[in-house]
Amino acid sequence: MLATEIKNCLSCPSRQFFDKSIAAYEDGILKKPCKSYCRYSKRAFPLKVRESRNGIPAKCPRRNKGVKLYLLRFTPEKLMTNEDGSIGGFSHTFVCGVRKAPDEVFHELDKALQLLQKNAAVDILFQRGDVLEADSEFGTHTWEYTGDSWNPRFQLNPAQVKNIPKGALHNAR
């Protein structure tokens, strides 16, 4: 499954529309006909129509997971070349990360950089080619440092990163 950004309940794969003609007991609750339910956690809960259409509800179980923030450094010496001349193997190395960052770092790059520098064990000097990745249950945002600014970029494949912590870059890309 490709990693897509979830902007509301309608685009969430955990949303279920109960289309049976009579009420039935499923997933730990009594479900009513023509209602939407969230099945992300063990026990399903009903979704309000406006709340699920306009955005992500405050009681969404995905919000409680937090954002994983990673700094990955481009390392050309780790770039491996296959026998046929194609490029394969590692090209980035894990530098540091924050496992449970607040939700606002997922959308705001400045807050993500401040949090990363504050929580890092050593002082971080950004180098050209560094990649900052904010990985949330709602999707993944990735920025690349070009020497003077951070530009959005496509996500990295987990096979491109060396010394990656367990659980990092968990979405298939």
Short mmCIF file of C-alpha atoms in Angstrom, two decimals:
data_model
loop_
_atom_site.label_atom_id
_atom_site.label_comp_id
_atom_site.label_asym_id
_atom_site.label_seq_id
_atom_site.Cartn_x
_atom_site.Cartn_y
_atom_site.Cartn_z
CA MET A 1 0.00 0.00 0.00
CA LEU A 2 1.36 3.41 -0.90
CA ALA A 3 1.70 6.03 1.80
CA THR A 4 -0.94 8.67 1.26
CA GLU A 5 -1.72 11.66 3.37
CA ILE A 6 -4.99 11.38 5.29
CA LYS A 7 -6.74 14.75 5.43
CA ASN A 8 -10.14 13.65 6.77
CA CYS A 9 -12.05 10.51 7.69
CA LEU A 10 -13.36 10.08 4.15
CA SER A 11 -9.82 9.38 2.88
CA CYS A 12 -8.92 7.07 5.80
CA PRO A 13 -8.75 3.32 5.11
CA SER A 14 -10.11 2.61 8.62
CA ARG A 15 -13.47 4.25 7.88
CA GLN A 16 -16.32 1.79 7.37
CA PHE A 17 -19.79 2.59 6.12
CA PHE A 18 -22.31 0.20 7.65
CA ASP A 19 -24.63 -0.59 4.75
CA LYS A 20 -26.79 -3.36 6.19
CA SER A 21 -30.54 -2.84 6.46
CA ILE A 22 -30.87 -3.66 10.17
CA ALA A 23 -28.73 -2.87 13.20
CA ALA A 24 -26.16 -5.49 14.17
CA TYR A 25 -23.61 -6.03 16.91
CA GLU A 26 -20.09 -5.87 15.36
CA ASP A 27 -16.62 -4.77 16.48
CA GLY A 28 -17.73 -4.35 20.07
CA ILE A 29 -20.66 -1.97 19.47
CA LEU A 30 -24.18 -1.94 18.09
CA LYS A 31 -23.92 -0.54 14.56
CA LYS A 32 -26.85 1.24 12.97
CA PRO A 33 -27.68 1.24 9.25
CA CYS A 34 -26.32 4.02 6.99
CA LYS A 35 -23.75 5.25 9.54
CA SER A 36 -19.97 5.56 9.29
CA TYR A 37 -17.65 4.00 11.86
CA CYS A 38 -13.92 4.17 12.59
CA ARG A 39 -12.34 0.71 12.86
CA TYR A 40 -8.73 1.78 13.53
CA SER A 41 -8.70 0.58 17.15
CA LYS A 42 -10.08 -2.67 18.55
CA ARG A 43 -13.42 -1.13 19.44
CA ALA A 44 -15.13 0.77 16.62
CA PHE A 45 -16.79 4.12 17.29
CA PRO A 46 -19.35 6.13 15.29
CA LEU A 47 -18.27 9.14 13.23
CA LYS A 48 -20.25 12.34 13.10
CA VAL A 49 -21.03 13.38 9.52
CA ARG A 50 -19.69 16.94 9.68
CA GLU A 51 -16.73 16.08 11.85
CA SER A 52 -15.51 13.33 9.53
CA ARG A 53 -16.09 15.33 6.33
CA ASN A 54 -14.40 18.58 7.44
CA GLY A 55 -11.23 17.21 9.00
CA ILE A 56 -9.71 14.75 11.41
CA PRO A 57 -11.76 14.43 14.62
CA ALA A 58 -10.15 15.27 17.96
CA LYS A 59 -10.87 11.76 19.26
CA CYS A 60 -9.16 10.05 16.31
CA PRO A 61 -6.96 7.20 17.66
CA ARG A 62 -4.26 7.99 15.08
CA ARG A 63 -3.58 11.32 16.82
CA ASN A 64 -2.32 9.61 19.96
CA LYS A 65 0.59 7.95 18.16
CA GLY A 66 2.61 11.15 17.69
CA VAL A 67 5.02 12.05 14.89
CA LYS A 68 8.38 10.37 14.32
CA LEU A 69 11.01 12.85 13.18
CA TYR A 70 14.24 11.65 11.53
CA LEU A 71 17.34 13.34 10.12
CA LEU A 72 19.06 11.31 7.41
CA ARG A 73 22.42 12.34 5.93
CA PHE A 74 23.41 11.72 2.32
CA THR A 75 26.60 9.65 2.32
CA PRO A 76 28.09 9.15 -1.14
CA GLU A 77 30.68 6.72 0.23
CA LYS A 78 27.80 4.38 1.15
CA LEU A 79 26.36 4.51 -2.38
CA MET A 80 26.94 1.08 -3.87
CA THR A 81 27.10 0.21 -7.56
CA ASN A 82 25.87 -3.14 -8.78
CA GLU A 83 27.79 -5.30 -11.29
CA ASP A 84 25.57 -4.14 -14.17
CA GLY A 85 26.36 -0.46 -13.44
CA SER A 86 23.04 0.35 -11.80
CA ILE A 87 23.00 2.13 -8.47
CA GLY A 88 21.81 0.14 -5.47
CA GLY A 89 22.39 -0.10 -1.76
CA PHE A 90 22.60 2.62 0.86
CA SER A 91 22.91 6.32 0.09
CA HIS A 92 21.65 7.85 3.37
CA THR A 93 22.63 7.22 6.98
CA PHE A 94 20.44 7.78 10.04
CA VAL A 95 21.81 10.70 12.13
CA CYS A 96 19.24 11.34 14.86
CA GLY A 97 15.53 11.29 15.53
CA VAL A 98 12.66 12.13 17.86
CA ARG A 99 10.21 9.27 18.43
CA LYS A 100 7.19 11.13 19.87
CA ALA A 101 7.01 14.65 18.46
CA PRO A 102 3.86 16.82 18.66
CA ASP A 103 1.45 16.90 15.71
CA GLU A 104 2.35 20.42 14.56
CA VAL A 105 5.84 19.34 13.41
CA PHE A 106 4.17 17.25 10.70
CA HIS A 107 3.11 20.39 8.79
CA GLU A 108 5.50 23.09 10.04
CA LEU A 109 9.14 22.69 9.04
CA ASP A 110 10.43 25.42 11.41
CA LYS A 111 8.97 23.71 14.48
CA ALA A 112 10.35 20.36 13.32
CA LEU A 113 13.87 21.79 12.98
CA GLN A 114 13.71 23.49 16.39
CA LEU A 115 12.49 20.31 18.08
CA LEU A 116 15.17 18.20 16.40
CA GLN A 117 17.99 20.56 17.41
CA LYS A 118 16.66 20.83 20.97
CA ASN A 119 16.37 17.05 21.50
CA ALA A 120 19.53 15.93 19.68
CA ALA A 121 22.40 14.67 21.84
CA VAL A 122 24.97 16.61 19.78
CA ASP A 123 24.88 19.92 17.91
CA ILE A 124 23.57 19.41 14.40
CA LEU A 125 25.10 21.27 11.48
CA PHE A 126 22.99 20.62 8.41
CA GLN A 127 24.81 19.58 5.25
CA ARG A 128 23.71 19.70 1.66
CA GLY A 129 21.67 16.60 0.84
CA ASP A 130 20.35 16.04 4.39
CA VAL A 131 16.79 14.73 4.51
CA LEU A 132 14.31 15.53 7.28
CA GLU A 133 11.40 13.14 7.47
CA ALA A 134 8.25 13.57 9.58
CA ASP A 135 6.42 10.27 9.73
CA SER A 136 2.90 10.30 11.15
CA GLU A 137 -0.02 7.90 11.14
CA PHE A 138 -1.64 10.35 8.70
CA GLY A 139 1.17 10.24 6.12
CA THR A 140 4.80 11.25 5.54
CA HIS A 141 6.40 14.63 4.82
CA THR A 142 10.00 14.79 3.61
CA TRP A 143 12.26 17.82 3.06
CA GLU A 144 15.77 17.96 1.57
CA TYR A 145 18.39 20.56 2.51
CA THR A 146 19.90 22.26 -0.58
CA GLY A 147 22.52 24.32 1.23
CA ASP A 148 20.42 27.41 1.88
CA SER A 149 16.81 26.18 2.16
CA TRP A 150 14.67 23.09 2.72
CA ASN A 151 12.68 21.84 -0.27
CA PRO A 152 9.89 19.23 -0.21
CA ARG A 153 10.85 15.96 -1.85
CA PHE A 154 9.63 12.44 -2.40
CA GLN A 155 9.96 9.89 0.38
CA LEU A 156 12.95 7.62 0.71
CA ASN A 157 12.78 3.90 0.28
CA PRO A 158 13.82 2.10 3.50
CA ALA A 159 16.40 0.18 1.45
CA GLN A 160 18.22 3.48 0.82
CA VAL A 161 18.98 4.16 4.50
CA LYS A 162 21.71 2.57 6.64
CA ASN A 163 21.50 2.19 10.45
CA ILE A 164 17.81 2.87 10.35
CA PRO A 165 16.04 2.35 13.71
CA LYS A 166 13.34 -0.30 13.95
CA GLY A 167 9.96 1.15 13.04
CA ALA A 168 11.34 4.10 11.07
CA LEU A 169 10.02 4.63 7.56
CA HIS A 170 7.37 2.00 8.24
CA ASN A 171 5.13 2.91 5.29
CA ALA A 172 5.73 1.25 1.94
CA ARG A 173 6.79 3.82 -0.62
#
